[in-house]
């Protein structure tokens, strides 16, 4: 072991002997040298033992990262398991079906509509029932490894070994909501519409929760969202339409009607010509081309065959009618960012504004020169880097919806131009304090659709008839002379060959 020079100086006898040995003196015995060296090393070791040992830096810092929630010290797992076993003991052979699973969910201290995820996680989908032993083993593992609602819910729904949720993972949970929620009782007989409602809700979940745009919802994303709070409200709220963020039937009805109006051949896909007819051709052709370029969709058919499926349309319609949310701002920014460099250049803005000018001239309205329009937009957005508008700039700007409408929606652009600027500023100040633009649009469109169906029935039947929500759907999608009927849409849990109807394309 090499000794430091300062240590040698502390033992003058050893230093002297080393010096003699270095000069080649014969009388320095090796054995004597070894004894002195060994004694010196033992003295050094003894001195080190007497020094106080400071704890390692890593040991003094408390743990602060809990990917599955922070463990709670006062949780008695055995008591919780005992309550669950008492519930199972009430049923024959201590086995429960999905219908009785609500009692088990409450014993687990979970919201009622966790019953389907609990049932499937314990293997109930394979046997049609769950035994107490299977369930207790599953739930004990969850309680030991997951310490908050987000991590528990993700563990129940996710595939084995996955720490994220994909779109198809939500189907069993949402199918149970359709089957058992009182606000959706009218859909029980119309099972062919279950898949469309489930598709709509799944897309709205990912639209609001999956902020990373990966198609995979992580535990942190689930914690930051209000989804689990809405799931808990399903038990308390009998009127499903009050849950406007995810589960509203009225919102589904509006979206599906709008899609069905554009899908003239009813193949559940729309092309560029179909989408051009949306809102009386208000959206520019150049923006529609971008929508079909694959800039905002993972569906292979969008880019290869230039078609949008129903799931893509859900994203489009919500983003089009409410350009104030972060997701919609990201949606339209991706479309306008032609070169994908994360910046809207003056060239890209001029590219979209040129078609707006052509439409204004066709309406006998003199368009504002691009230079003047650009000055207005830069003054409104106030980008951090002069002449370059980033996504961060638009998210910080409270008038981002006016910015986007200026470049690709002629109808809304004219509405903004004719509106009092003071009113627009007041709306920006009160943004977030009232219902969203999407909720307002959905409510108005639903009332219009119901009024239209009521008028049609009065004209056809000659008398008023109480409308049921399923009747709305049936009337709205009556194909009359069309050979193919809407009810050919399969149930996602049926035994039909999915190759014949590519239901999974809705979740790509």
Tab-separated table of C-alpha atoms in Angstrom:
chain	number	residue	atom	x	y	z
A	1	UNK	CA	0.000	0.000	0.000
A	2	UNK	CA	1.457	3.362	-1.053
A	3	UNK	CA	1.764	5.863	1.797
A	4	UNK	CA	1.470	9.582	1.352
A	5	UNK	CA	4.598	11.680	1.869
A	6	UNK	CA	2.986	13.626	4.705
A	7	UNK	CA	2.387	10.334	6.570
A	8	UNK	CA	6.054	9.397	6.357
A	9	UNK	CA	7.080	12.685	7.854
A	10	UNK	CA	5.009	11.860	10.929
A	11	UNK	CA	7.354	8.886	11.720
A	12	UNK	CA	10.993	10.167	11.664
A	13	UNK	CA	12.522	6.758	12.497
A	14	UNK	CA	10.897	5.090	9.525
A	15	UNK	CA	11.828	8.003	7.305
A	16	UNK	CA	15.464	7.691	8.394
A	17	UNK	CA	15.562	3.985	7.679
A	18	UNK	CA	14.073	4.471	4.252
A	19	UNK	CA	16.693	7.075	3.513
A	20	UNK	CA	19.490	4.692	4.555
A	21	UNK	CA	17.987	1.928	2.434
A	22	UNK	CA	17.857	4.282	-0.531
A	23	UNK	CA	21.634	4.994	-0.147
A	24	UNK	CA	22.368	1.246	-0.288
A	25	UNK	CA	23.332	0.641	3.335
A	26	UNK	CA	23.846	-3.043	4.090
A	27	UNK	CA	23.000	-2.958	7.770
A	28	UNK	CA	19.275	-2.166	7.237
A	29	UNK	CA	17.626	-5.547	7.752
A	30	UNK	CA	14.554	-6.257	5.561
A	31	UNK	CA	12.773	-7.991	8.459
A	32	UNK	CA	13.206	-4.937	10.671
A	33	UNK	CA	11.938	-2.705	7.906
A	34	UNK	CA	8.824	-4.858	7.422
A	35	UNK	CA	8.032	-4.787	11.153
A	36	UNK	CA	8.309	-1.025	11.295
A	37	UNK	CA	6.216	-0.630	8.178
A	38	UNK	CA	3.525	-2.968	9.546
A	39	UNK	CA	3.397	-1.111	12.853
A	40	UNK	CA	3.055	2.175	11.029
A	41	UNK	CA	0.167	0.864	8.894
A	42	UNK	CA	-1.669	-0.464	11.962
A	43	UNK	CA	-1.317	2.916	13.598
A	44	UNK	CA	-2.796	4.603	10.544
A	45	UNK	CA	-5.738	2.165	10.483
A	46	UNK	CA	-6.426	2.714	14.200
A	47	UNK	CA	-6.504	6.467	13.674
A	48	UNK	CA	-9.046	6.111	10.871
A	49	UNK	CA	-11.349	4.001	13.057
A	50	UNK	CA	-11.417	6.657	15.727
A	51	UNK	CA	-12.540	9.369	13.259
A	52	UNK	CA	-16.367	9.931	13.195
A	53	UNK	CA	-17.954	8.410	10.097
A	54	UNK	CA	-20.157	10.886	8.218
A	55	UNK	CA	-23.246	9.385	6.558
A	56	UNK	CA	-23.282	9.130	2.783
A	57	UNK	CA	-24.930	11.993	0.980
A	58	UNK	CA	-27.489	9.665	-0.615
A	59	UNK	CA	-28.524	8.393	2.829
A	60	UNK	CA	-29.202	11.873	4.197
A	61	UNK	CA	-31.609	12.875	1.347
A	62	UNK	CA	-35.155	11.590	1.871
A	63	UNK	CA	-36.837	9.741	-0.990
A	64	UNK	CA	-38.887	12.096	-3.100
A	65	UNK	CA	-39.754	10.159	-6.288
A	66	UNK	CA	-42.747	7.843	-6.092
A	67	UNK	CA	-43.788	6.732	-9.604
A	68	UNK	CA	-46.623	4.624	-8.178
A	69	UNK	CA	-47.723	7.060	-5.516
A	70	UNK	CA	-46.351	7.777	-2.062
A	71	UNK	CA	-46.906	4.869	0.370
A	72	UNK	CA	-49.227	5.606	3.284
A	73	UNK	CA	-48.133	4.363	6.691
A	74	UNK	CA	-51.646	4.032	8.164
A	75	UNK	CA	-53.009	1.584	5.562
A	76	UNK	CA	-53.960	-1.781	7.060
A	77	UNK	CA	-54.064	-4.159	4.111
A	78	UNK	CA	-55.284	-7.114	6.183
A	79	UNK	CA	-58.370	-5.175	7.337
A	80	UNK	CA	-59.214	-4.233	3.748
A	81	UNK	CA	-58.823	-7.835	2.626
A	82	UNK	CA	-61.070	-8.974	5.473
A	83	UNK	CA	-63.859	-6.641	4.286
A	84	UNK	CA	-63.542	-7.994	0.747
A	85	UNK	CA	-63.727	-11.601	1.955
A	86	UNK	CA	-66.931	-10.789	3.863
A	87	UNK	CA	-68.522	-9.530	0.639
A	88	UNK	CA	-67.507	-12.671	-1.266
A	89	UNK	CA	-68.885	-14.875	1.523
A	90	UNK	CA	-72.398	-13.613	0.721
A	91	UNK	CA	-72.399	-15.353	-2.675
A	92	UNK	CA	-72.483	-19.060	-3.589
A	93	UNK	CA	-69.048	-20.681	-3.658
A	94	UNK	CA	-67.607	-17.228	-2.835
A	95	UNK	CA	-67.743	-16.264	-6.483
A	96	UNK	CA	-69.104	-13.040	-7.991
A	97	UNK	CA	-70.075	-12.023	-11.524
A	98	UNK	CA	-69.770	-8.608	-13.111
A	99	UNK	CA	-73.258	-7.722	-11.855
A	100	UNK	CA	-72.244	-8.154	-8.213
A	101	UNK	CA	-68.829	-6.593	-8.692
A	102	UNK	CA	-70.081	-3.184	-7.582
A	103	UNK	CA	-70.256	-4.374	-3.976
A	104	UNK	CA	-66.684	-5.620	-4.183
A	105	UNK	CA	-65.527	-2.307	-5.665
A	106	UNK	CA	-67.029	-0.402	-2.730
A	107	UNK	CA	-65.392	-2.833	-0.279
A	108	UNK	CA	-62.090	-2.029	-1.996
A	109	UNK	CA	-62.845	1.655	-1.315
A	110	UNK	CA	-62.921	2.323	-5.055
A	111	UNK	CA	-65.492	4.214	-7.167
A	112	UNK	CA	-68.384	2.059	-8.370
A	113	UNK	CA	-67.349	2.036	-12.029
A	114	UNK	CA	-63.992	0.508	-11.222
A	115	UNK	CA	-65.930	-2.750	-11.051
A	116	UNK	CA	-65.215	-3.804	-14.633
A	117	UNK	CA	-61.451	-3.135	-14.407
A	118	UNK	CA	-61.350	-5.039	-11.106
A	119	UNK	CA	-63.334	-7.916	-12.612
A	120	UNK	CA	-61.140	-8.224	-15.694
A	121	UNK	CA	-57.862	-7.802	-13.769
A	122	UNK	CA	-58.838	-10.814	-11.602
A	123	UNK	CA	-59.517	-12.961	-14.688
A	124	UNK	CA	-63.297	-12.671	-14.667
A	125	UNK	CA	-63.511	-12.120	-18.407
A	126	UNK	CA	-62.162	-15.649	-19.011
A	127	UNK	CA	-64.415	-17.525	-16.567
A	128	UNK	CA	-67.447	-15.285	-16.282
A	129	UNK	CA	-66.905	-15.031	-12.521
A	130	UNK	CA	-64.189	-14.237	-9.980
A	131	UNK	CA	-63.329	-16.372	-6.941
A	132	UNK	CA	-62.359	-14.835	-3.640
A	133	UNK	CA	-58.873	-16.351	-3.755
A	134	UNK	CA	-58.089	-15.004	-7.225
A	135	UNK	CA	-59.395	-11.565	-6.377
A	136	UNK	CA	-57.674	-11.282	-2.988
A	137	UNK	CA	-54.330	-12.307	-4.493
A	138	UNK	CA	-54.712	-9.724	-7.264
A	139	UNK	CA	-55.873	-6.885	-5.013
A	140	UNK	CA	-53.243	-7.533	-2.330
A	141	UNK	CA	-50.535	-7.176	-4.979
A	142	UNK	CA	-52.109	-3.922	-6.189
A	143	UNK	CA	-52.228	-2.497	-2.658
A	144	UNK	CA	-48.606	-3.428	-2.034
A	145	UNK	CA	-47.250	-1.933	-5.261
A	146	UNK	CA	-49.663	0.923	-6.132
A	147	UNK	CA	-50.304	3.685	-3.618
A	148	UNK	CA	-52.662	6.149	-5.325
A	149	UNK	CA	-55.754	5.993	-7.526
A	150	UNK	CA	-53.920	6.765	-10.765
A	151	UNK	CA	-51.395	3.946	-10.385
A	152	UNK	CA	-54.108	1.488	-9.288
A	153	UNK	CA	-56.403	2.316	-12.203
A	154	UNK	CA	-53.553	2.080	-14.701
A	155	UNK	CA	-52.436	-1.272	-13.256
A	156	UNK	CA	-55.974	-2.680	-13.556
A	157	UNK	CA	-56.498	-1.615	-17.175
A	158	UNK	CA	-53.014	-1.984	-18.660
A	159	UNK	CA	-51.708	-5.088	-20.377
A	160	UNK	CA	-49.334	-7.246	-18.295
A	161	UNK	CA	-45.922	-5.633	-18.067
A	162	UNK	CA	-47.056	-2.271	-19.450
A	163	UNK	CA	-46.846	0.978	-17.505
A	164	UNK	CA	-49.150	2.877	-19.868
A	165	UNK	CA	-52.666	2.669	-21.302
A	166	UNK	CA	-53.472	2.315	-24.991
A	167	UNK	CA	-56.819	3.059	-26.561
A	168	UNK	CA	-58.108	-0.503	-26.678
A	169	UNK	CA	-57.425	-0.897	-22.935
A	170	UNK	CA	-60.447	1.325	-22.193
A	171	UNK	CA	-62.984	-0.745	-24.163
A	172	UNK	CA	-64.051	-3.215	-21.404
A	173	UNK	CA	-64.376	-0.377	-18.885
A	174	UNK	CA	-66.499	1.761	-21.236
A	175	UNK	CA	-68.609	-1.196	-22.347
A	176	UNK	CA	-69.574	-1.695	-18.702
A	177	UNK	CA	-70.508	2.002	-18.445
A	178	UNK	CA	-72.780	1.608	-21.472
A	179	UNK	CA	-74.325	-1.579	-20.067
A	180	UNK	CA	-74.963	-0.387	-16.529
A	181	UNK	CA	-75.264	3.408	-16.316
A	182	UNK	CA	-78.850	4.589	-15.969
A	183	UNK	CA	-78.204	7.589	-18.205
A	184	UNK	CA	-77.388	5.249	-21.103
A	185	UNK	CA	-80.187	2.724	-20.549
A	186	UNK	CA	-81.758	3.652	-23.896
A	187	UNK	CA	-78.643	2.333	-25.688
A	188	UNK	CA	-79.044	-1.222	-24.384
A	189	UNK	CA	-81.380	-2.183	-27.206
A	190	UNK	CA	-79.270	-0.376	-29.827
A	191	UNK	CA	-76.122	-2.423	-29.300
A	192	UNK	CA	-74.826	-1.540	-32.752
A	193	UNK	CA	-74.192	2.012	-31.563
A	194	UNK	CA	-72.087	0.911	-28.598
A	195	UNK	CA	-68.891	0.816	-30.652
A	196	UNK	CA	-69.419	4.361	-31.947
A	197	UNK	CA	-70.101	5.780	-28.492
A	198	UNK	CA	-67.090	3.954	-27.043
A	199	UNK	CA	-64.883	5.217	-29.883
A	200	UNK	CA	-66.023	8.779	-29.201
A	201	UNK	CA	-65.312	8.581	-25.469
A	202	UNK	CA	-61.913	6.933	-26.004
A	203	UNK	CA	-60.865	9.685	-28.402
A	204	UNK	CA	-62.014	12.358	-25.963
A	205	UNK	CA	-60.022	10.674	-23.186
A	206	UNK	CA	-56.835	10.733	-25.244
A	207	UNK	CA	-57.593	14.231	-26.524
A	208	UNK	CA	-57.700	15.606	-22.965
A	209	UNK	CA	-55.367	13.268	-21.060
A	210	UNK	CA	-52.588	12.175	-23.436
A	211	UNK	CA	-50.791	15.504	-23.520
A	212	UNK	CA	-47.638	13.899	-24.936
A	213	UNK	CA	-49.423	12.813	-28.178
A	214	UNK	CA	-47.794	9.375	-27.910
A	215	UNK	CA	-50.995	7.330	-27.984
A	216	UNK	CA	-49.984	5.953	-24.573
A	217	UNK	CA	-51.384	7.445	-21.356
A	218	UNK	CA	-48.855	7.334	-18.521
A	219	UNK	CA	-49.468	7.492	-14.790
A	220	UNK	CA	-48.318	11.140	-14.455
A	221	UNK	CA	-50.684	12.150	-17.273
A	222	UNK	CA	-53.536	10.361	-15.545
A	223	UNK	CA	-52.756	12.151	-12.277
A	224	UNK	CA	-52.680	15.579	-13.901
A	225	UNK	CA	-56.023	15.073	-15.674
A	226	UNK	CA	-59.573	15.136	-14.319
A	227	UNK	CA	-60.476	11.756	-15.795
A	228	UNK	CA	-60.566	9.753	-12.553
A	229	UNK	CA	-62.708	12.453	-10.947
A	230	UNK	CA	-65.151	12.085	-13.836
A	231	UNK	CA	-65.165	8.310	-13.390
A	232	UNK	CA	-66.105	8.809	-9.736
A	233	UNK	CA	-68.917	11.188	-10.780
A	234	UNK	CA	-70.469	8.447	-12.929
A	235	UNK	CA	-71.773	6.899	-9.726
A	236	UNK	CA	-73.280	10.136	-8.405
A	237	UNK	CA	-74.606	11.679	-11.644
A	238	UNK	CA	-77.557	9.877	-13.199
A	239	UNK	CA	-77.730	12.360	-16.106
A	240	UNK	CA	-74.827	11.307	-18.314
A	241	UNK	CA	-75.031	14.535	-20.318
A	242	UNK	CA	-73.834	16.502	-17.294
A	243	UNK	CA	-70.413	14.863	-17.653
A	244	UNK	CA	-69.469	16.984	-20.636
A	245	UNK	CA	-65.721	16.418	-20.558
A	246	UNK	CA	-65.788	12.734	-21.564
A	247	UNK	CA	-69.065	10.804	-21.304
A	248	UNK	CA	-71.837	13.069	-22.624
A	249	UNK	CA	-74.231	11.261	-24.959
A	250	UNK	CA	-75.356	14.555	-26.502
A	251	UNK	CA	-71.787	15.335	-27.517
A	252	UNK	CA	-71.420	11.900	-29.082
A	253	UNK	CA	-74.671	12.426	-30.944
A	254	UNK	CA	-73.525	15.762	-32.375
A	255	UNK	CA	-70.142	14.419	-33.477
A	256	UNK	CA	-71.627	11.310	-35.079
A	257	UNK	CA	-74.320	13.260	-36.902
A	258	UNK	CA	-71.733	15.652	-38.326
A	259	UNK	CA	-69.601	12.746	-39.482
A	260	UNK	CA	-72.547	10.920	-41.001
A	261	UNK	CA	-73.559	14.001	-42.986
A	262	UNK	CA	-70.102	14.174	-44.568
A	263	UNK	CA	-69.684	10.419	-45.090
A	264	UNK	CA	-71.911	10.244	-48.174
A	265	UNK	CA	-71.019	6.659	-49.112
A	266	UNK	CA	-71.255	5.536	-45.447
A	267	UNK	CA	-68.057	3.523	-45.462
A	268	UNK	CA	-67.046	5.146	-42.156
A	269	UNK	CA	-64.267	7.092	-43.895
A	270	UNK	CA	-64.259	10.610	-45.352
A	271	UNK	CA	-61.943	11.992	-48.008
A	272	UNK	CA	-60.853	15.531	-48.807
A	273	UNK	CA	-63.941	16.229	-50.911
A	274	UNK	CA	-66.195	15.148	-48.045
A	275	UNK	CA	-64.397	17.299	-45.480
A	276	UNK	CA	-64.485	20.316	-47.782
A	277	UNK	CA	-68.258	20.423	-47.322
A	278	UNK	CA	-67.939	20.865	-43.559
A	279	UNK	CA	-69.486	24.132	-42.365
A	280	UNK	CA	-70.242	25.311	-45.907
A	281	UNK	CA	-66.641	25.061	-47.120
A	282	UNK	CA	-65.380	27.417	-44.427
A	283	UNK	CA	-62.016	25.662	-44.059
A	284	UNK	CA	-59.409	26.379	-46.711
A	285	UNK	CA	-58.321	23.695	-49.173
A	286	UNK	CA	-54.703	24.086	-48.152
A	287	UNK	CA	-55.539	23.316	-44.537
A	288	UNK	CA	-57.631	20.313	-45.568
A	289	UNK	CA	-54.652	19.012	-47.530
A	290	UNK	CA	-52.569	19.304	-44.377
A	291	UNK	CA	-55.168	17.381	-42.381
A	292	UNK	CA	-54.822	14.480	-44.810
A	293	UNK	CA	-51.010	14.652	-44.919
A	294	UNK	CA	-50.599	12.654	-41.709
A	295	UNK	CA	-49.363	15.642	-39.688
A	296	UNK	CA	-51.821	15.004	-36.852
A	297	UNK	CA	-52.806	11.340	-37.217
A	298	UNK	CA	-51.183	7.941	-36.660
A	299	UNK	CA	-53.654	6.177	-38.961
A	300	UNK	CA	-51.850	4.699	-41.973
A	301	UNK	CA	-54.843	5.257	-44.247
A	302	UNK	CA	-54.756	9.017	-43.714
A	303	UNK	CA	-51.477	9.407	-45.570
A	304	UNK	CA	-51.631	6.414	-47.956
A	305	UNK	CA	-55.266	6.542	-48.996
A	306	UNK	CA	-56.056	10.166	-48.029
A	307	UNK	CA	-58.971	9.193	-45.770
A	308	UNK	CA	-59.982	10.100	-42.235
A	309	UNK	CA	-61.784	7.600	-40.020
A	310	UNK	CA	-64.351	8.467	-37.372
A	311	UNK	CA	-61.745	8.613	-34.582
A	312	UNK	CA	-59.729	11.207	-36.516
A	313	UNK	CA	-62.898	13.212	-37.123
A	314	UNK	CA	-63.567	13.429	-33.370
A	315	UNK	CA	-60.230	15.188	-32.914
A	316	UNK	CA	-60.854	17.422	-35.908
A	317	UNK	CA	-64.316	18.605	-34.880
A	318	UNK	CA	-63.408	19.354	-31.250
A	319	UNK	CA	-60.259	21.209	-32.354
A	320	UNK	CA	-62.158	23.148	-35.003
A	321	UNK	CA	-64.896	24.322	-32.669
A	322	UNK	CA	-62.679	25.149	-29.684
A	323	UNK	CA	-59.270	26.581	-30.566
A	324	UNK	CA	-58.560	27.808	-27.029
A	325	UNK	CA	-57.475	24.526	-25.438
A	326	UNK	CA	-53.859	23.392	-25.361
A	327	UNK	CA	-54.592	20.288	-27.421
A	328	UNK	CA	-56.358	22.246	-30.163
A	329	UNK	CA	-53.532	24.813	-30.265
A	330	UNK	CA	-51.037	21.963	-30.695
A	331	UNK	CA	-53.324	20.363	-33.305
A	332	UNK	CA	-53.487	23.417	-35.557
A	333	UNK	CA	-49.875	24.395	-34.966
A	334	UNK	CA	-48.793	21.004	-36.316
A	335	UNK	CA	-50.914	21.606	-39.402
A	336	UNK	CA	-49.527	25.084	-40.082
A	337	UNK	CA	-45.903	24.094	-39.417
A	338	UNK	CA	-45.233	22.862	-42.951
A	339	UNK	CA	-41.540	22.042	-42.495
A	340	UNK	CA	-41.896	20.699	-38.947
A	341	UNK	CA	-39.203	22.942	-37.477
A	342	UNK	CA	-41.338	24.038	-34.513
A	343	UNK	CA	-41.667	27.615	-35.796
A	344	UNK	CA	-44.315	29.313	-37.940
A	345	UNK	CA	-42.314	31.365	-40.416
A	346	UNK	CA	-43.591	34.278	-42.471
A	347	UNK	CA	-43.591	32.033	-45.524
A	348	UNK	CA	-45.927	29.514	-43.874
A	349	UNK	CA	-48.308	32.251	-42.735
A	350	UNK	CA	-48.401	33.753	-46.214
A	351	UNK	CA	-49.008	30.315	-47.745
A	352	UNK	CA	-52.272	29.911	-45.821
A	353	UNK	CA	-53.303	33.583	-46.035
A	354	UNK	CA	-53.176	33.612	-49.842
A	355	UNK	CA	-56.225	31.346	-50.097
A	356	UNK	CA	-58.067	33.454	-47.527
A	357	UNK	CA	-57.516	36.498	-49.758
A	358	UNK	CA	-58.900	34.611	-52.754
A	359	UNK	CA	-62.046	33.676	-50.819
A	360	UNK	CA	-62.543	37.260	-49.641
A	361	UNK	CA	-62.229	38.559	-53.184
A	362	UNK	CA	-64.811	35.997	-54.330
A	363	UNK	CA	-67.164	37.481	-51.716
A	364	UNK	CA	-66.459	41.001	-53.042
A	365	UNK	CA	-64.562	41.878	-49.852
A	366	UNK	CA	-61.242	43.639	-50.170
A	367	UNK	CA	-58.687	41.620	-48.224
A	368	UNK	CA	-56.161	43.165	-45.903
A	369	UNK	CA	-52.643	43.106	-47.409
A	370	UNK	CA	-50.511	40.355	-45.961
A	371	UNK	CA	-47.997	42.833	-44.517
A	372	UNK	CA	-50.742	44.587	-42.552
A	373	UNK	CA	-52.286	41.292	-41.446
A	374	UNK	CA	-48.869	40.077	-40.342
A	375	UNK	CA	-48.319	43.185	-38.219
A	376	UNK	CA	-51.689	42.620	-36.528
A	377	UNK	CA	-50.916	38.988	-35.776
A	378	UNK	CA	-47.436	39.738	-34.418
A	379	UNK	CA	-48.838	42.488	-32.201
A	380	UNK	CA	-51.473	40.062	-30.924
A	381	UNK	CA	-49.190	37.072	-30.320
A	382	UNK	CA	-46.073	39.014	-29.235
A	383	UNK	CA	-43.546	36.248	-30.042
A	384	UNK	CA	-40.404	35.980	-27.923
A	385	UNK	CA	-38.246	35.802	-31.062
A	386	UNK	CA	-39.189	38.578	-33.516
A	387	UNK	CA	-40.610	37.223	-36.741
A	388	UNK	CA	-40.921	33.635	-35.480
A	389	UNK	CA	-44.067	32.292	-33.824
A	390	UNK	CA	-43.596	29.213	-31.660
A	391	UNK	CA	-46.069	26.902	-29.975
A	392	UNK	CA	-45.173	28.449	-26.638
A	393	UNK	CA	-46.075	31.904	-27.974
A	394	UNK	CA	-49.524	30.741	-29.071
A	395	UNK	CA	-50.231	28.956	-25.793
A	396	UNK	CA	-49.347	32.116	-23.912
A	397	UNK	CA	-51.562	34.246	-26.172
A	398	UNK	CA	-55.212	34.405	-25.078
A	399	UNK	CA	-56.413	35.097	-28.635
A	400	UNK	CA	-54.913	32.070	-30.369
A	401	UNK	CA	-58.334	31.136	-31.811
A	402	UNK	CA	-58.434	34.441	-33.721
A	403	UNK	CA	-54.911	33.784	-35.003
A	404	UNK	CA	-55.815	30.371	-36.446
A	405	UNK	CA	-59.169	31.449	-37.908
A	406	UNK	CA	-57.429	34.302	-39.705
A	407	UNK	CA	-55.383	31.871	-41.768
A	408	UNK	CA	-57.746	29.006	-42.627
A	409	UNK	CA	-61.400	29.540	-41.567
A	410	UNK	CA	-63.073	32.276	-43.601
A	411	UNK	CA	-66.432	32.220	-41.782
A	412	UNK	CA	-64.974	32.602	-38.316
A	413	UNK	CA	-62.443	35.130	-39.578
A	414	UNK	CA	-65.257	37.373	-40.791
A	415	UNK	CA	-67.093	36.906	-37.486
A	416	UNK	CA	-64.025	38.090	-35.607
A	417	UNK	CA	-63.583	41.065	-37.931
A	418	UNK	CA	-67.183	42.193	-37.451
A	419	UNK	CA	-67.122	41.783	-33.685
A	420	UNK	CA	-66.486	44.628	-31.287
A	421	UNK	CA	-62.789	44.527	-30.233
A	422	UNK	CA	-63.786	45.410	-26.664
A	423	UNK	CA	-65.986	42.309	-26.523
A	424	UNK	CA	-63.129	40.140	-27.768
A	425	UNK	CA	-60.812	41.556	-25.093
A	426	UNK	CA	-63.450	40.955	-22.429
A	427	UNK	CA	-63.856	37.340	-23.574
A	428	UNK	CA	-60.103	36.846	-23.290
A	429	UNK	CA	-60.150	38.097	-19.707
A	430	UNK	CA	-63.024	35.806	-18.694
A	431	UNK	CA	-61.684	32.748	-20.541
A	432	UNK	CA	-61.989	29.664	-18.346
A	433	UNK	CA	-64.704	31.138	-16.150
A	434	UNK	CA	-67.613	29.899	-18.256
A	435	UNK	CA	-68.433	26.918	-20.456
A	436	UNK	CA	-65.967	26.141	-23.219
A	437	UNK	CA	-66.517	26.930	-26.884
A	438	UNK	CA	-66.915	23.206	-27.534
A	439	UNK	CA	-69.629	22.764	-24.907
A	440	UNK	CA	-71.484	25.790	-26.255
A	441	UNK	CA	-71.261	24.482	-29.833
A	442	UNK	CA	-72.366	20.950	-28.863
A	443	UNK	CA	-75.379	22.256	-26.911
A	444	UNK	CA	-76.517	24.474	-29.788
A	445	UNK	CA	-76.060	21.777	-32.418
A	446	UNK	CA	-77.867	19.174	-30.339
A	447	UNK	CA	-80.865	21.487	-29.929
A	448	UNK	CA	-80.857	22.152	-33.678
A	449	UNK	CA	-80.719	18.434	-34.510
A	450	UNK	CA	-83.531	17.599	-32.104
A	451	UNK	CA	-85.656	20.443	-33.474
A	452	UNK	CA	-85.000	19.263	-37.015
A	453	UNK	CA	-86.007	15.691	-36.202
A	454	UNK	CA	-89.113	16.908	-34.390
A	455	UNK	CA	-90.155	18.953	-37.412
A	456	UNK	CA	-89.558	15.995	-39.722
A	457	UNK	CA	-91.669	13.670	-37.602
A	458	UNK	CA	-94.471	16.200	-37.353
A	459	UNK	CA	-94.428	16.559	-41.108
A	460	UNK	CA	-94.335	12.805	-41.763
A	461	UNK	CA	-96.706	11.610	-39.047
A	462	UNK	CA	-98.942	14.636	-38.622
A	463	UNK	CA	-98.686	14.597	-34.831
A	464	UNK	CA	-96.157	15.147	-32.076
A	465	UNK	CA	-94.304	12.130	-30.869
A	466	UNK	CA	-92.162	11.941	-27.759
A	467	UNK	CA	-88.588	11.553	-28.891
A	468	UNK	CA	-86.289	8.981	-27.434
A	469	UNK	CA	-82.497	9.472	-27.873
A	470	UNK	CA	-82.252	6.251	-29.876
A	471	UNK	CA	-85.029	7.523	-32.129
A	472	UNK	CA	-82.868	10.576	-32.791
A	473	UNK	CA	-80.058	8.372	-34.032
A	474	UNK	CA	-82.314	6.142	-36.095
A	475	UNK	CA	-84.000	9.110	-37.773
A	476	UNK	CA	-80.778	10.981	-38.366
A	477	UNK	CA	-79.107	8.031	-40.055
A	478	UNK	CA	-82.059	6.721	-42.051
A	479	UNK	CA	-80.591	5.727	-45.364
A	480	UNK	CA	-83.976	5.327	-47.040
A	481	UNK	CA	-83.084	3.858	-50.456
A	482	UNK	CA	-79.549	2.936	-49.383
A	483	UNK	CA	-79.054	-0.836	-49.397
A	484	UNK	CA	-76.497	-0.819	-46.611
A	485	UNK	CA	-78.038	-0.225	-43.178
A	486	UNK	CA	-76.337	1.535	-40.297
A	487	UNK	CA	-76.974	-1.397	-37.969
A	488	UNK	CA	-74.264	-3.335	-39.796
A	489	UNK	CA	-71.777	-1.656	-37.456
A	490	UNK	CA	-70.601	-4.554	-35.264
A	491	UNK	CA	-70.323	-4.655	-31.511
A	492	UNK	CA	-66.620	-4.569	-30.550
A	493	UNK	CA	-67.085	-7.562	-28.213
A	494	UNK	CA	-68.874	-9.771	-30.711
A	495	UNK	CA	-67.285	-12.751	-32.440
A	496	UNK	CA	-67.224	-11.115	-35.855
A	497	UNK	CA	-64.020	-11.193	-37.844
A	498	UNK	CA	-62.350	-7.850	-37.288
A	499	UNK	CA	-60.713	-8.111	-40.686
A	500	UNK	CA	-64.112	-7.584	-42.280
A	501	UNK	CA	-64.707	-4.429	-40.267
A	502	UNK	CA	-61.491	-2.781	-39.142
A	503	UNK	CA	-62.725	-1.507	-35.801
A	504	UNK	CA	-59.155	-1.282	-34.505
A	505	UNK	CA	-58.405	1.402	-37.073
A	506	UNK	CA	-60.417	3.745	-34.882
A	507	UNK	CA	-57.794	3.374	-32.169
A	508	UNK	CA	-54.614	3.771	-34.192
